[in-house]
Short mmCIF file of N, CA and C in Angstrom, two decimals:
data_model
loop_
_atom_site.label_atom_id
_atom_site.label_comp_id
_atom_site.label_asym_id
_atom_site.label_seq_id
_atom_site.Cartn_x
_atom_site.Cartn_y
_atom_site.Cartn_z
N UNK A 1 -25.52 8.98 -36.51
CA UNK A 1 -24.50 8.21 -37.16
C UNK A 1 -24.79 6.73 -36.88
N UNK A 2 -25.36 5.99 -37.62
CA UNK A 2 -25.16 4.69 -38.06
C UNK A 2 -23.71 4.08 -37.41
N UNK A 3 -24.09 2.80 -36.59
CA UNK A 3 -22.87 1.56 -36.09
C UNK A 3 -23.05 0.32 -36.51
N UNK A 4 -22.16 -0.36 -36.97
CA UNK A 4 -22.09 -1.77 -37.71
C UNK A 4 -22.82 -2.46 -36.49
N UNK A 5 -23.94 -3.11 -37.02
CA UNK A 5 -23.94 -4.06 -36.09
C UNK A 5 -23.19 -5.10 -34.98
N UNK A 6 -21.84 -5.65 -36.16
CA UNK A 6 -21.18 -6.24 -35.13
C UNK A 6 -20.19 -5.93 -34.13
N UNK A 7 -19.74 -4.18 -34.25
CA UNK A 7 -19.59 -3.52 -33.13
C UNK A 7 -19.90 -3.17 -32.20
N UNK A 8 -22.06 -3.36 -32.33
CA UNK A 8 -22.52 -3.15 -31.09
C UNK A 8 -22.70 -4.20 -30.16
N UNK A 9 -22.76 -5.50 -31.43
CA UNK A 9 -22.69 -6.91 -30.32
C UNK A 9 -21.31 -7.23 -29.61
N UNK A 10 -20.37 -6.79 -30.24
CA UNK A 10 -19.03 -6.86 -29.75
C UNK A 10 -19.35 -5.98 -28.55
N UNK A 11 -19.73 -4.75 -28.76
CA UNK A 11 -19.55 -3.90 -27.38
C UNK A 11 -20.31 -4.45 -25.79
N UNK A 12 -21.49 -4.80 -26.67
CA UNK A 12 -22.63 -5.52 -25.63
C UNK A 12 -21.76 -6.84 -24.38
N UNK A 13 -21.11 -7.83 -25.80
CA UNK A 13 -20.51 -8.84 -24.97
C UNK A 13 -19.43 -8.17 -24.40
N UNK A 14 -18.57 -7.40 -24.58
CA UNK A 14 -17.44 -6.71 -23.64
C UNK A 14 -18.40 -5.82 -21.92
N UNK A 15 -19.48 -5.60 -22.42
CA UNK A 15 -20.10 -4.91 -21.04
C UNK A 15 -20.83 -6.11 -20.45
N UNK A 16 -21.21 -7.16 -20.87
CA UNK A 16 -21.18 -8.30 -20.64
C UNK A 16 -20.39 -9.18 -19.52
N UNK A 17 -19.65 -8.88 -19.69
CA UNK A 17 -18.13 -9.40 -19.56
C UNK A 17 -17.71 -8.92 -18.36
N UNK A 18 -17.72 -7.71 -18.65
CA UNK A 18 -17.15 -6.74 -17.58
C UNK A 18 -18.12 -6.95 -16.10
N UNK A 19 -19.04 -7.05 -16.67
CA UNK A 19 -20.50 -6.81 -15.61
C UNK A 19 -20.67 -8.15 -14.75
N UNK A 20 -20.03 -9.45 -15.93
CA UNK A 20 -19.88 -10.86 -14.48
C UNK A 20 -18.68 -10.88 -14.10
N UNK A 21 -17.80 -10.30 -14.03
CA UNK A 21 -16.19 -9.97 -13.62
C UNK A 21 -16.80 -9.06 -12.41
N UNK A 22 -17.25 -8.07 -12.35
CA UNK A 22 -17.87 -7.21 -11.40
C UNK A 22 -18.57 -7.96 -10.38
N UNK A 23 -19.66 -8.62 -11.01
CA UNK A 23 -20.27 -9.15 -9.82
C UNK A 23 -19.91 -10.55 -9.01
N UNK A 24 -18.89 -10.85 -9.94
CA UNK A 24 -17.91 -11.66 -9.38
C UNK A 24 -17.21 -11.42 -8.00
N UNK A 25 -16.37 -10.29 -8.09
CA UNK A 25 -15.38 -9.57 -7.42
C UNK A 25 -16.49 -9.05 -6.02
N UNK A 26 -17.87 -8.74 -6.31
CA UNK A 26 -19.02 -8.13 -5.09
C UNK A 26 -19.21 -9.65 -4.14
N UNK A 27 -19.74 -10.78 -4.75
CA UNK A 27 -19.75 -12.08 -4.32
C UNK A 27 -18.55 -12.20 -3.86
N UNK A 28 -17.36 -12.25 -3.93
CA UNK A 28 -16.17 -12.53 -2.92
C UNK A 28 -16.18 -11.73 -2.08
N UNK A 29 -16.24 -10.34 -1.96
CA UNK A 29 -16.01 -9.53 -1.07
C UNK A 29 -17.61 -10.04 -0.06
N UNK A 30 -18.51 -9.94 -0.58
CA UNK A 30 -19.55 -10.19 0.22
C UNK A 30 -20.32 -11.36 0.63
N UNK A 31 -18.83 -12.25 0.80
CA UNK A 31 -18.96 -13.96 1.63
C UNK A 31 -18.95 -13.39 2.78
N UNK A 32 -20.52 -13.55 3.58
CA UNK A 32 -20.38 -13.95 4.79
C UNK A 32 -19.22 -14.76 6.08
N UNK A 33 -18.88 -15.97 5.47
CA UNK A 33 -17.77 -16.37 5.97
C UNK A 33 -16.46 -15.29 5.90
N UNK A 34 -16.10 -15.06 4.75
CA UNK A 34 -14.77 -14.30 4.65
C UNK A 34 -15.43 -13.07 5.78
N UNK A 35 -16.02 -12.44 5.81
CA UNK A 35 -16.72 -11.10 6.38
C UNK A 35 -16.32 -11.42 7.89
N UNK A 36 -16.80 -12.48 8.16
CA UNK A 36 -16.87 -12.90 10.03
C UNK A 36 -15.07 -13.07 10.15
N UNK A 37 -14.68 -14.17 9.28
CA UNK A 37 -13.29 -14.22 9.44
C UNK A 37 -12.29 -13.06 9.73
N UNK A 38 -12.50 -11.73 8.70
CA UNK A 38 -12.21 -10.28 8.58
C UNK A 38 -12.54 -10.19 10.23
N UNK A 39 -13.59 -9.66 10.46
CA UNK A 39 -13.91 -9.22 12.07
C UNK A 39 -13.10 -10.00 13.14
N UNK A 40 -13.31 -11.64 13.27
CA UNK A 40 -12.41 -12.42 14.07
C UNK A 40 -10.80 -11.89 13.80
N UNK A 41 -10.38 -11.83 13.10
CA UNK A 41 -9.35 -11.50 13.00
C UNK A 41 -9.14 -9.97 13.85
N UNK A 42 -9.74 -8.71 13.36
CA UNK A 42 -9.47 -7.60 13.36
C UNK A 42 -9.41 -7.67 15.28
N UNK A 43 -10.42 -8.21 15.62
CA UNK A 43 -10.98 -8.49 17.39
C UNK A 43 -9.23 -9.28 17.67
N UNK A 44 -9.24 -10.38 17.42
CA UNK A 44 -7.53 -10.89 18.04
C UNK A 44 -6.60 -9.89 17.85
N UNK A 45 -6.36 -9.35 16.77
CA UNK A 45 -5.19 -8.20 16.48
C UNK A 45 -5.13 -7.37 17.34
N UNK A 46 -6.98 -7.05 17.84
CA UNK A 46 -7.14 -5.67 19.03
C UNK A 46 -6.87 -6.25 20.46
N UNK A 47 -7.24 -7.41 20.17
CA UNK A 47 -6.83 -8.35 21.75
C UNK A 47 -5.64 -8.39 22.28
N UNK A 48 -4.91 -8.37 21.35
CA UNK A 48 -3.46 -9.00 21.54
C UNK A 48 -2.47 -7.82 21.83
N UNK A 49 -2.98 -6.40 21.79
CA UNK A 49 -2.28 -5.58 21.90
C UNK A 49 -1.89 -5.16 23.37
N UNK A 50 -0.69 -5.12 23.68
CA UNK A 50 -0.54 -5.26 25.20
C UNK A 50 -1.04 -3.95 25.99
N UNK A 51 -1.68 -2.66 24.99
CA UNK A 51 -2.07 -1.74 25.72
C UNK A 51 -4.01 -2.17 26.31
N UNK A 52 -4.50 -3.34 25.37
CA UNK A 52 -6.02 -3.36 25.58
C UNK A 52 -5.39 -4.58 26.25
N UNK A 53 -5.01 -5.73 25.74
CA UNK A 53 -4.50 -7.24 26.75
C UNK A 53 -4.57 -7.36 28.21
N UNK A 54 -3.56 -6.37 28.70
CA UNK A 54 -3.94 -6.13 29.72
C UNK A 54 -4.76 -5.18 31.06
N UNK A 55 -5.20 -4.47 30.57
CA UNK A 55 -5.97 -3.77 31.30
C UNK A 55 -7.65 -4.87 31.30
N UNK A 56 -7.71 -5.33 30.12
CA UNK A 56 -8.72 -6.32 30.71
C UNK A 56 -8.52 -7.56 31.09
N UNK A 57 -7.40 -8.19 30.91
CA UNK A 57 -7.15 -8.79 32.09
C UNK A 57 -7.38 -8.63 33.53
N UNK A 58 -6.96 -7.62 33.88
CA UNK A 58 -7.17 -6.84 35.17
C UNK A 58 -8.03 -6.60 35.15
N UNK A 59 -9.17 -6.30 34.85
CA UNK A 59 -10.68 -5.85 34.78
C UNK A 59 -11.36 -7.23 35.05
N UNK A 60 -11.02 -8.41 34.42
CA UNK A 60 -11.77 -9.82 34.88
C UNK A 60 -10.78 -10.24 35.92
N UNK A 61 -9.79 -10.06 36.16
CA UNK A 61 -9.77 -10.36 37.69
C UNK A 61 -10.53 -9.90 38.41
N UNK A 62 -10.35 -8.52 38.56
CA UNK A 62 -11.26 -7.74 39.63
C UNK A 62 -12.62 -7.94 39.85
N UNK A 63 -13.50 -8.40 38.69
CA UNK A 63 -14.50 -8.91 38.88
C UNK A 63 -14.58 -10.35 39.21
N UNK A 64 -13.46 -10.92 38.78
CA UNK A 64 -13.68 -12.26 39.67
C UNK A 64 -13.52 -12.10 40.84
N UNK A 65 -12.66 -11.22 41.60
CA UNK A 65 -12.24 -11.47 42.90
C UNK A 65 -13.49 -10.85 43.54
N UNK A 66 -14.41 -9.57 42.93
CA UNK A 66 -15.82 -9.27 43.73
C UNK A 66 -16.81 -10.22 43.77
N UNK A 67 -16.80 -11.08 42.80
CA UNK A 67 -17.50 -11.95 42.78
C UNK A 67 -17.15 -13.29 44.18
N UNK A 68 -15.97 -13.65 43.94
CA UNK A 68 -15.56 -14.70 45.55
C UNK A 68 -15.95 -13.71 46.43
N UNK A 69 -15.47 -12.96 46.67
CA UNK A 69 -15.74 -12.04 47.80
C UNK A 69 -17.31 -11.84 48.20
N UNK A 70 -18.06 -11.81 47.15
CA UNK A 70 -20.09 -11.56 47.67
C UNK A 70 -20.13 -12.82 47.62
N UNK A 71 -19.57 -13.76 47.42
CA UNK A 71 -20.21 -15.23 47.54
C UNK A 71 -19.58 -15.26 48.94
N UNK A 72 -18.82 -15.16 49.16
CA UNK A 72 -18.31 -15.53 50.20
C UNK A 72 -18.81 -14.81 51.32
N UNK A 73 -19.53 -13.95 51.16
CA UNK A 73 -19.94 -12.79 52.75
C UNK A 73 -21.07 -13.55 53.29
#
């Protein structure tokens, strides 16, 4: 079956279209910057939670205080 030509150029520029809208949307998602920002963020959110917050807190004390302590022997 035979298609009018200017339905297939119409179709062409609509997949066209679609296809720099697409790789549009891949280029934002796959900014380096935005990417690191995403991670920095996700790391503070996990930081800040008072069940991880503090237990490493307490974990760099304790190694600070072994640390004065072998300097000090």
């Amino acid at each position: 079956m035979a298609r009018d030509p200017e339905t297939i150029e119409r179709e062409i520029e609509q997949a066209r279209t679609a296809l720099a809208a697409t790789l549009d949307q891949l280029g934002t998602k796959a900014n380096p910057q935005k990417l690191a920002e995403q991670a920095k963020d996700g790391v503070r959110a996990k930081l800040d939670n008072p069940k991880v917050k503090y237990p490493l807190i307490g974990a760099g004390a304790l190694v600070a205080f072994l640390l004065v302590r072998k300097l000090f022997r």
